Amino acid sequence: MRNKQVLPGTVKHVDALPQHLRHAQRRRLPTILPARALKGQCHGTSTSGGNTTDELGRWLKNCGGELEGANFHGRELRTAQDLEESSLLVAVPEVGQLRYDLIKDPKLLKLFDKLPRSSSGYNAIAWQFKQALAVLWHLSRGESSPLHVPLLALPGLAPGVPVPCVGMYFQDDLLPEVQDETLIRSILNHRYWWHEVWAKELETLAGADDDPFQGMQITREMFGWAVAVSLSRCFGLKSVDSHVMTPVIDMLNHSFDSNCAIESNPKGICMMTKHKVQKGTPLTLTYGPHSNAQQLLSYGFVTSDNPHNIFSMTFDVALFTEIINQFGGDVSLPLAAWQLQSLDKLGINQASPAPAANELTGPLSDDPNSSATESRLFSPEMVYLKAHGMPPVDPRLLAGLRIMLLTEDEKYMLQLTSADTWGRWGAPLSRPNEVKVLKALSAIITAFYKGFPTTIQEDKRLLSGLQELMSKQTPPALASPPFQPPSNVECYELALKYRLAMKQSLEKSLIHVRARMRDFGV
């Protein structure tokens, strides 16, 4: 959790915290938002563009697809009648799918080979850039592209529909408002590669012999738009080792309790009902079991009560020792050799260095199935707390604290078990050790919460005030410049929602830990 970049501010009560949580003062007003930034901005996604969606429905049927039992209400797809389970709603044949693997232009394939490769071990090109270039390739063909109509329905091109507020759009003055150093590093990583690929491969490409875009000048904003819509609207296809953007289907909103699911069959990529759905019901999909950090990075939204939300941290022995002792514990440094060896078995006995700005990490993955995982959002050495489900604590975090708080006389307990059992939530090494561990967990969670420059209550007031102010603004005209990035206001609102949800997750984790303490009579 430590990084060279220092966020402004200082801790309210606890000194034993990572550098990025030591704040100089509590922010009460969004000083990074000048009054002019609010002019002409509106909250949320416009539901305008009915003509665009009407054309999209006609296009789908003309290309051999199906749109049954549903129709558009603005940008929202709703059921047109009562539907049974497994009813077909949408079918998009291959000719209507936007996929980088379907484009055989040798100039574009040559450009693919110049794109950065993932550091994950696959040694393959990060798919988001290939998909972004595929979007621009079709865009450069104009009406001759079979995907011309769905391209014009994309956010950033459809009238009144803004570009998704994905993490890479956050400007430097807004980054501290996220209040999460790990997420900030991933945002910077995304932004770095957006700028790097454009500057090295696209800025001067127009009109060159190897230009696959027929002379279309690709600006940095245009490339950023293509990356943003690719991140927020694609999913992986195992069968062809690729990603796909499916018109109509990719317009559905996310819900963890969705009423639709996607499958691939001879008709193409199809969307079916998961259960009975009444007439007029908005149709939704589950984008994947993502935490709010992944949702902000890739989709441009957060979920207030996200069951997959986590709070991650580095297992920092010195930091944890200081916090535990400050709250009445008794841990001595350096740890004994047997304790260090046991921590090494867990792979957590060292602080994780922050990735370099030019290291391709995080969700910019080459793995077609990575959209449903958090595998590289955080480094392997990170441990986590979670608000929903059991256990509420990463087994490695629990095991590490149990090892740190064992006495010399108790070390034999480790020899009676194995490393993969040390972190089981319901299997303490001993009652006295577990009482100390639960107290330590409570202290660590409390310290991290108090390290934030604002409280849950303050974030709620800021968010409510901002949304009230935005509701009083005049909505923007439907005609807006294409590829227009989200405003500071939109990003600030998203930052407030993110940090509020993160603190609420910590609060719920603490509730679980204290309930366990009561079970032990503490």
Coordinates of C-alpha atoms in Angstrom, one line a residue:
M1 CA 0.0 0.0 0.0
R2 CA 3.1 2.3 0.1
N3 CA 4.1 4.4 -2.8
K4 CA 6.4 7.3 -3.6
Q5 CA 3.3 9.4 -4.4
V6 CA 2.0 11.1 -1.2
L7 CA -1.6 12.0 -1.0
P8 CA -2.5 15.2 0.9
G9 CA -3.7 14.9 4.4
T10 CA -3.0 13.4 7.8
V11 CA -4.4 10.9 10.3
K12 CA -7.1 11.9 12.7
H13 CA -6.0 9.8 15.7
V14 CA -3.7 7.0 14.7
D15 CA 0.0 7.6 13.7
A16 CA 0.8 4.0 12.8
L17 CA -0.5 4.1 9.3
P18 CA 0.9 3.9 5.7
Q19 CA 2.2 7.1 4.3
H20 CA -0.6 7.5 1.9
L21 CA -3.1 7.6 4.8
R22 CA -1.3 10.4 6.7
H23 CA -3.3 13.4 5.8
A24 CA -2.6 17.0 6.7
Q25 CA -6.2 18.2 6.9
R26 CA -9.7 17.0 6.3
R27 CA -11.3 18.1 3.1
R28 CA -14.8 19.5 3.5
L29 CA -15.4 21.2 0.2
P30 CA -14.5 19.8 -3.3
T31 CA -12.0 22.6 -4.0
I32 CA -10.9 20.9 -7.2
L33 CA -14.3 21.7 -8.8
P34 CA -14.5 25.3 -10.1
A35 CA -18.1 26.6 -10.5
R36 CA -17.7 26.7 -14.3
A37 CA -17.1 22.9 -14.3
L38 CA -20.8 22.4 -13.4
K39 CA -22.2 24.5 -16.2
G40 CA -24.1 22.4 -18.7
Q41 CA -23.4 19.1 -16.9
C42 CA -26.1 16.7 -15.9
H43 CA -26.0 13.6 -13.7
G44 CA -26.1 10.1 -15.1
T45 CA -26.5 8.7 -18.6
S46 CA -29.0 10.4 -20.9
T47 CA -31.9 8.3 -22.0
S48 CA -32.2 10.2 -25.2
G49 CA -31.3 8.9 -28.6
G50 CA -34.6 7.0 -29.3
N51 CA -34.0 7.3 -33.1
T52 CA -30.5 5.8 -32.7
T53 CA -31.9 2.8 -30.9
D54 CA -34.8 2.4 -33.4
E55 CA -32.2 2.2 -36.2
L56 CA -30.1 -0.2 -34.1
G57 CA -33.1 -2.6 -33.8
R58 CA -33.7 -2.4 -37.6
W59 CA -30.0 -3.0 -38.3
L60 CA -30.0 -6.1 -36.1
K61 CA -32.8 -7.7 -38.0
N62 CA -31.3 -6.7 -41.3
C63 CA -28.0 -8.5 -40.5
G64 CA -29.8 -11.7 -39.6
G65 CA -30.1 -11.2 -35.9
E66 CA -33.2 -11.4 -33.6
L67 CA -34.8 -9.0 -31.2
E68 CA -37.8 -10.7 -29.6
G69 CA -40.0 -10.0 -26.7
A70 CA -38.2 -6.7 -25.9
N71 CA -38.0 -3.1 -27.1
F72 CA -36.2 0.0 -26.3
H73 CA -37.2 2.7 -23.9
G74 CA -34.6 5.4 -24.6
R75 CA -31.3 3.6 -24.1
E76 CA -32.9 0.9 -21.8
L77 CA -34.1 -2.5 -23.1
R78 CA -37.4 -3.7 -21.5
T79 CA -39.6 -6.7 -22.0
A80 CA -42.5 -6.2 -24.3
Q81 CA -44.5 -9.1 -22.8
D82 CA -44.5 -11.6 -20.0
L83 CA -41.6 -14.0 -20.7
E84 CA -40.8 -17.5 -19.5
E85 CA -37.5 -18.8 -18.3
S86 CA -34.9 -19.3 -21.1
S87 CA -36.8 -17.1 -23.6
L88 CA -34.7 -15.8 -26.4
L89 CA -34.4 -12.0 -26.3
V90 CA -31.5 -11.0 -28.6
A91 CA -29.3 -13.0 -31.1
V92 CA -26.3 -11.4 -32.7
P93 CA -24.8 -13.4 -35.6
E94 CA -21.1 -13.2 -36.3
V95 CA -21.5 -10.6 -39.0
G96 CA -22.9 -8.2 -36.3
Q97 CA -20.2 -8.8 -33.7
L98 CA -17.3 -6.4 -33.3
R99 CA -14.2 -8.5 -32.7
Y100 CA -10.6 -7.9 -33.4
D101 CA -10.0 -11.5 -34.5
L102 CA -12.5 -11.1 -37.4
I103 CA -10.5 -8.3 -39.1
K104 CA -7.9 -9.6 -41.5
D105 CA -6.4 -6.3 -42.8
P106 CA -2.6 -7.0 -42.9
K107 CA -2.0 -3.3 -41.9
L108 CA -4.1 -3.7 -38.8
L109 CA -2.5 -7.0 -37.9
K110 CA 0.9 -5.4 -38.3
L111 CA -0.2 -2.6 -35.9
F112 CA -1.4 -5.3 -33.4
D113 CA 2.1 -6.7 -33.2
K114 CA 3.5 -3.3 -32.1
L115 CA 1.1 -3.1 -29.1
P116 CA 2.5 -3.6 -25.5
R117 CA 2.3 -7.1 -24.1
S118 CA 1.1 -8.1 -20.7
S119 CA 3.4 -8.8 -17.8
S120 CA 1.2 -11.6 -16.5
G121 CA 3.1 -14.4 -18.1
Y122 CA 0.9 -14.9 -21.2
N123 CA 3.2 -12.7 -23.2
A124 CA 0.2 -11.8 -25.3
I125 CA -1.1 -8.4 -26.4
A126 CA -3.4 -6.6 -24.0
W127 CA -6.8 -7.2 -25.6
Q128 CA -8.3 -3.7 -24.9
F129 CA -5.9 -2.1 -27.3
K130 CA -6.6 -4.6 -30.1
Q131 CA -10.3 -4.1 -29.6
A132 CA -10.0 -0.3 -29.5
L133 CA -8.1 -0.4 -32.8
A134 CA -10.8 -2.7 -34.3
V135 CA -13.4 -0.1 -33.3
L136 CA -11.4 2.7 -35.0
W137 CA -10.8 0.5 -38.1
H138 CA -14.6 0.1 -38.5
L139 CA -15.2 3.7 -37.8
S140 CA -12.7 4.7 -40.5
R141 CA -14.8 2.7 -43.1
G142 CA -17.8 4.9 -42.5
E143 CA -21.1 3.6 -44.0
S144 CA -19.2 0.8 -45.8
S145 CA -18.6 -0.9 -42.5
P146 CA -21.4 -3.5 -41.6
L147 CA -21.2 -2.1 -38.1
H148 CA -21.7 1.5 -39.0
V149 CA -25.1 1.8 -37.3
P150 CA -24.1 0.2 -33.9
L151 CA -20.9 2.3 -33.9
L152 CA -23.1 5.5 -34.0
A153 CA -25.1 4.2 -31.0
L154 CA -22.0 3.9 -28.8
P155 CA -21.5 6.2 -25.8
G156 CA -19.5 9.3 -27.0
L157 CA -21.1 9.2 -30.4
A158 CA -24.8 8.7 -29.7
P159 CA -26.4 12.1 -29.0
G160 CA -26.4 13.0 -25.3
V161 CA -24.8 9.7 -24.2
P162 CA -21.5 10.4 -22.4
V163 CA -18.3 8.3 -22.6
P164 CA -18.0 5.9 -19.7
C165 CA -16.2 7.5 -16.8
V166 CA -13.5 4.8 -16.6
G167 CA -10.6 5.2 -14.3
M168 CA -8.0 6.4 -16.9
Y169 CA -10.1 9.7 -17.3
F170 CA -9.3 10.8 -13.7
Q171 CA -7.0 13.8 -13.8
D172 CA -4.2 14.4 -11.3
D173 CA -6.1 16.8 -9.1
L174 CA -8.9 14.3 -8.7
L175 CA -6.8 11.2 -8.0
P176 CA -6.5 12.0 -4.2
E177 CA -10.3 12.1 -3.9
V178 CA -10.4 8.3 -4.6
Q179 CA -8.5 7.8 -1.3
D180 CA -7.1 4.4 -2.4
E181 CA -3.4 4.2 -3.3
T182 CA -3.7 0.8 -4.9
L183 CA -6.5 1.9 -7.2
I184 CA -4.6 5.1 -8.0
R185 CA -1.6 3.2 -9.2
S186 CA -3.9 1.2 -11.5
I187 CA -5.5 4.3 -12.8
L188 CA -2.1 5.8 -13.6
N189 CA -1.1 2.6 -15.2
H190 CA -4.1 2.7 -17.5
R191 CA -3.6 6.3 -18.4
Y192 CA 0.1 5.8 -19.1
W193 CA -0.6 3.1 -21.7
W194 CA -3.4 5.0 -23.3
H195 CA -1.0 8.0 -23.9
E196 CA 2.0 5.8 -24.7
V197 CA 0.3 3.7 -27.4
W198 CA -1.3 6.7 -29.0
A199 CA 2.0 8.8 -29.0
K200 CA 4.2 5.9 -30.3
E201 CA 1.9 4.2 -32.8
L202 CA -1.1 6.5 -33.8
E203 CA -0.2 10.2 -33.5
T204 CA 1.6 10.4 -36.9
L205 CA 0.1 7.3 -38.6
A206 CA -2.5 9.0 -40.7
G207 CA -1.7 8.8 -44.4
A208 CA 1.4 6.6 -44.0
D209 CA 1.9 3.5 -46.1
D210 CA 1.1 1.2 -43.2
D211 CA -2.0 3.2 -42.1
P212 CA -4.9 0.8 -41.7
F213 CA -7.4 3.7 -41.0
Q214 CA -7.6 5.1 -44.5
G215 CA -6.1 8.4 -43.6
M216 CA -8.4 9.1 -40.6
Q217 CA -6.5 11.2 -38.1
I218 CA -6.7 9.5 -34.7
T219 CA -6.5 12.0 -31.9
R220 CA -5.6 11.0 -28.3
E221 CA -9.2 11.7 -27.3
M222 CA -10.5 9.4 -30.0
F223 CA -8.2 6.6 -29.0
G224 CA -9.1 7.1 -25.3
W225 CA -12.8 6.9 -26.3
A226 CA -12.2 3.6 -28.2
V227 CA -10.3 2.1 -25.2
A228 CA -13.1 3.2 -22.8
V229 CA -15.9 1.7 -24.8
S230 CA -13.9 -1.5 -25.3
L231 CA -13.2 -1.8 -21.6
S232 CA -16.8 -1.2 -20.6
R233 CA -18.7 -3.1 -23.3
C234 CA -16.7 -6.3 -24.1
F235 CA -16.7 -9.8 -22.7
G236 CA -14.4 -12.7 -23.4
L237 CA -15.2 -15.5 -25.8
K238 CA -13.4 -18.7 -24.8
S239 CA -14.2 -20.6 -28.0
V240 CA -12.2 -18.2 -30.2
D241 CA -9.8 -16.8 -27.6
S242 CA -11.0 -13.3 -28.2
H243 CA -13.2 -10.5 -26.9
V244 CA -16.5 -9.3 -28.4
M245 CA -18.7 -6.2 -28.5
T246 CA -22.3 -7.3 -29.2
P247 CA -24.6 -4.5 -30.3
V248 CA -27.9 -4.2 -28.3
I249 CA -26.7 -6.8 -25.7
D250 CA -23.8 -4.4 -24.7
M251 CA -26.3 -1.7 -23.8
L252 CA -27.8 -3.6 -20.8
N253 CA -27.0 -2.3 -17.4
H254 CA -25.3 -4.3 -14.7
S255 CA -27.0 -6.0 -11.8
F256 CA -25.7 -8.7 -9.5
D257 CA -29.3 -9.9 -9.4
S258 CA -29.7 -9.8 -13.2
N259 CA -32.6 -11.4 -15.1
C260 CA -30.7 -12.2 -18.3
A261 CA -27.7 -14.3 -19.3
I262 CA -25.5 -14.7 -22.4
E263 CA -24.8 -17.9 -24.3
S264 CA -23.2 -18.8 -27.6
N265 CA -25.1 -21.1 -30.0
P266 CA -25.5 -21.6 -33.8
K267 CA -27.6 -18.4 -33.9
G268 CA -24.6 -16.4 -32.6
I269 CA -24.3 -14.7 -29.3
C270 CA -27.7 -14.9 -27.6
M271 CA -29.3 -13.3 -24.6
M272 CA -31.8 -15.4 -22.7
T273 CA -34.0 -14.8 -19.7
K274 CA -32.8 -16.5 -16.5
H275 CA -36.3 -16.8 -15.0
K276 CA -39.8 -15.6 -15.6
V277 CA -39.9 -11.8 -16.3
Q278 CA -43.0 -9.6 -16.3
K279 CA -43.8 -7.2 -19.1
G280 CA -42.1 -3.8 -18.9
T281 CA -39.2 -5.0 -16.7
P282 CA -35.8 -3.5 -17.5
L283 CA -33.4 -6.2 -18.7
T284 CA -30.0 -6.5 -16.9
L285 CA -26.8 -8.6 -17.1
T286 CA -24.2 -9.4 -14.5
Y287 CA -20.9 -8.1 -15.8
G288 CA -18.9 -10.3 -13.4
P289 CA -18.0 -10.8 -9.8
H290 CA -16.0 -7.5 -9.7
S291 CA -15.0 -5.4 -6.8
N292 CA -15.8 -1.6 -7.0
A293 CA -12.1 -1.0 -7.9
Q294 CA -12.5 -3.1 -11.0
Q295 CA -15.9 -1.6 -11.8
L296 CA -14.5 1.9 -11.6
L297 CA -11.4 1.0 -13.7
S298 CA -13.2 -0.8 -16.5
Y299 CA -16.9 0.2 -16.5
G300 CA -17.0 3.7 -14.9
F301 CA -19.4 3.0 -12.1
V302 CA -19.4 1.5 -8.5
T303 CA -22.1 -0.5 -6.7
S304 CA -23.2 0.8 -3.3
D305 CA -23.6 -2.7 -1.7
N306 CA -21.2 -4.7 -3.8
P307 CA -21.0 -8.3 -2.5
H308 CA -17.5 -8.7 -4.1
N309 CA -16.0 -5.6 -2.6
I310 CA -12.7 -5.9 -0.9
F311 CA -10.3 -3.7 1.0
S312 CA -6.7 -4.7 0.1
M313 CA -3.4 -4.0 1.9
T314 CA 0.1 -5.2 2.0
F315 CA 1.0 -7.5 4.8
D316 CA 3.4 -5.1 6.5
V317 CA 4.9 -6.7 9.7
A318 CA 6.3 -3.4 11.0
L319 CA 3.1 -1.5 10.4
F320 CA 0.8 -4.1 11.9
T321 CA 3.1 -4.4 14.9
E322 CA 2.9 -0.7 15.5
I323 CA -0.9 -0.6 15.2
I324 CA -1.3 -3.7 17.5
N325 CA 0.9 -2.3 20.2
Q326 CA -0.7 1.1 20.0
F327 CA -4.0 -0.6 20.8
G328 CA -2.6 -2.5 23.8
G329 CA -1.1 -5.5 22.1
D330 CA 2.4 -6.9 22.7
V331 CA 4.5 -7.8 19.6
S332 CA 8.3 -7.6 19.6
L333 CA 10.5 -6.9 16.6
P334 CA 12.3 -8.4 15.0
L335 CA 10.2 -11.5 14.9
A336 CA 11.8 -14.8 15.7
A337 CA 13.4 -16.9 13.0
W338 CA 10.6 -19.5 13.2
Q339 CA 8.0 -16.8 12.7
L340 CA 9.7 -15.3 9.7
Q341 CA 10.1 -18.8 8.1
S342 CA 6.4 -19.5 8.7
L343 CA 5.4 -16.1 7.1
D344 CA 7.6 -17.0 4.1
K345 CA 5.6 -20.2 3.6
L346 CA 2.5 -17.9 3.2
G347 CA 4.3 -15.7 0.7
I348 CA 3.5 -12.5 2.5
N349 CA 6.7 -11.7 4.5
Q350 CA 7.6 -8.6 2.5
A351 CA 6.1 -5.4 1.4
S352 CA 5.0 -5.4 -2.3
P353 CA 6.8 -2.6 -4.3
A354 CA 4.5 -0.4 -6.3
P355 CA 4.6 -1.3 -10.0
A356 CA 6.4 1.1 -12.2
A357 CA 4.3 3.5 -14.2
N358 CA 5.2 1.7 -17.4
E359 CA 4.7 -1.8 -16.2
L360 CA 1.6 -3.3 -17.9
T361 CA -0.3 -4.7 -14.9
G362 CA -3.8 -4.7 -13.4
P363 CA -6.9 -5.3 -15.5
L364 CA -5.1 -4.6 -18.8
S365 CA -5.0 -8.3 -19.3
D366 CA -4.5 -10.6 -22.3
D367 CA -6.6 -13.3 -20.8
P368 CA -10.1 -13.5 -22.5
N369 CA -11.6 -14.8 -19.2
S370 CA -10.0 -12.1 -17.0
S371 CA -13.1 -9.9 -17.2
A372 CA -14.6 -12.1 -14.5
T373 CA -11.6 -12.1 -12.2
E374 CA -9.6 -9.8 -10.1
S375 CA -6.4 -11.8 -10.7
R376 CA -4.1 -8.9 -11.5
L377 CA -5.8 -5.8 -10.1
F378 CA -3.6 -6.3 -7.0
S379 CA -0.2 -7.9 -6.6
P380 CA 0.0 -11.5 -5.2
E381 CA 1.4 -10.3 -1.9
M382 CA -1.7 -8.2 -1.1
V383 CA -4.2 -9.4 1.5
Y384 CA -7.7 -8.3 1.9
L385 CA -10.8 -7.7 4.1
K386 CA -14.3 -8.2 2.7
A387 CA -17.7 -7.1 3.9
H388 CA -19.9 -9.9 2.5
G389 CA -19.7 -13.7 3.1
M390 CA -17.4 -15.8 5.1
P391 CA -14.7 -15.6 5.9
P392 CA -14.5 -11.8 6.1
V393 CA -10.7 -12.0 6.3
D394 CA -8.2 -13.2 3.7
P395 CA -6.9 -16.6 5.1
R396 CA -3.3 -15.4 4.6
L397 CA -4.0 -12.2 6.7
L398 CA -5.5 -14.3 9.4
A399 CA -2.7 -16.9 9.3
G400 CA 0.0 -14.1 9.3
L401 CA -1.5 -12.5 12.4
R402 CA -1.8 -15.8 14.2
I403 CA 1.9 -16.5 13.5
M404 CA 2.9 -13.0 14.7
L405 CA 1.0 -13.3 17.9
L406 CA 2.1 -16.8 18.9
T407 CA 4.5 -17.0 21.8
E408 CA 7.7 -19.1 21.9
D409 CA 6.0 -21.7 24.0
E410 CA 3.2 -21.9 21.4
K411 CA 5.2 -22.4 18.2
Y412 CA 4.7 -26.2 18.4
M413 CA 1.1 -25.5 17.3
L414 CA 2.4 -24.7 13.8
Q415 CA 4.1 -28.1 13.6
L416 CA 0.8 -29.9 14.4
T417 CA -0.9 -28.3 11.4
S418 CA 0.0 -27.3 7.8
A419 CA 0.4 -23.9 6.2
D420 CA -2.9 -24.2 4.3
T421 CA -4.8 -24.7 7.6
W422 CA -3.3 -21.8 9.5
G423 CA -5.7 -19.2 8.1
R424 CA -9.0 -21.1 8.5
W425 CA -11.6 -18.8 9.9
G426 CA -13.3 -21.4 12.2
A427 CA -10.1 -23.2 13.2
P428 CA -8.0 -21.1 15.6
L429 CA -4.6 -22.4 16.7
S430 CA -5.7 -21.8 20.3
R431 CA -8.3 -19.7 22.2
P432 CA -5.7 -17.3 23.8
N433 CA -4.0 -16.8 20.4
E434 CA -7.3 -16.2 18.6
V435 CA -8.5 -13.6 21.1
K436 CA -5.2 -11.7 20.5
V437 CA -5.7 -12.1 16.7
L438 CA -9.2 -10.8 16.7
K439 CA -8.2 -7.8 18.8
A440 CA -5.4 -7.2 16.4
L441 CA -7.8 -7.3 13.4
S442 CA -10.1 -4.9 15.1
A443 CA -7.2 -2.5 15.7
I444 CA -6.0 -2.8 12.1
I445 CA -9.4 -2.2 10.6
T446 CA -10.0 0.8 13.0
A447 CA -6.7 2.3 12.2
F448 CA -7.2 2.1 8.4
Y449 CA -10.6 3.6 8.7
K450 CA -9.4 6.5 10.9
G451 CA -6.6 7.0 8.4
F452 CA -9.0 8.3 5.8
P453 CA -9.2 12.1 5.5
T454 CA -13.0 12.0 5.6
T455 CA -15.6 9.9 7.4
I456 CA -18.6 8.0 6.1
Q457 CA -20.9 10.7 7.3
E458 CA -18.8 13.5 5.6
D459 CA -18.7 11.5 2.3
K460 CA -22.5 11.1 2.4
R461 CA -22.9 14.9 2.9
L462 CA -20.5 15.7 0.1
L463 CA -22.2 13.3 -2.3
S464 CA -25.7 14.5 -1.4
G465 CA -24.6 18.2 -1.8
L466 CA -23.0 17.5 -5.1
Q467 CA -25.9 15.6 -6.5
E468 CA -28.3 18.4 -5.4
L469 CA -26.2 21.0 -7.1
M470 CA -26.0 18.9 -10.3
S471 CA -29.7 18.4 -10.4
K472 CA -30.2 22.2 -10.6
Q473 CA -28.0 22.6 -13.6
T474 CA -29.4 22.9 -17.1
P475 CA -29.0 19.6 -19.0
P476 CA -26.6 19.8 -21.9
A477 CA -27.8 20.0 -25.5
L478 CA -28.1 16.7 -27.3
A479 CA -25.6 17.8 -29.8
S480 CA -22.1 17.4 -28.2
P481 CA -18.6 16.9 -29.6
P482 CA -17.8 13.3 -30.3
F483 CA -15.4 11.4 -28.0
Q484 CA -15.9 14.1 -25.3
P485 CA -14.3 12.8 -22.1
P486 CA -16.2 12.8 -18.9
S487 CA -16.1 16.1 -16.8
N488 CA -14.4 16.6 -13.5
V489 CA -17.8 16.7 -11.9
E490 CA -18.7 13.2 -13.1
C491 CA -15.3 11.8 -12.0
Y492 CA -15.6 13.5 -8.6
E493 CA -19.0 12.0 -8.0
L494 CA -17.7 8.6 -8.9
A495 CA -14.7 9.1 -6.5
L496 CA -17.1 10.0 -3.7
K497 CA -19.2 6.9 -4.3
Y498 CA -16.1 4.7 -4.5
R499 CA -14.5 5.9 -1.3
L500 CA -17.8 5.8 0.6
A501 CA -18.4 2.2 -0.4
M502 CA -14.8 1.3 0.5
K503 CA -15.3 2.7 4.0
Q504 CA -18.6 1.0 4.4
S505 CA -16.9 -2.3 3.5
L506 CA -14.3 -1.8 6.2
E507 CA -17.1 -1.0 8.7
K508 CA -18.9 -4.2 7.8
S509 CA -15.7 -6.2 8.1
L510 CA -15.2 -4.8 11.6
I511 CA -18.8 -5.9 12.5
H512 CA -17.9 -9.5 11.5
V513 CA -14.7 -9.4 13.5
R514 CA -16.4 -8.0 16.6
A515 CA -19.2 -10.5 16.4
R516 CA -16.5 -13.2 16.4
M517 CA -14.9 -11.6 19.4
R518 CA -18.3 -11.8 21.3
D519 CA -18.3 -15.6 20.5
F520 CA -15.0 -15.8 22.4
G521 CA -16.4 -13.8 25.3
V522 CA -14.3 -10.7 24.5

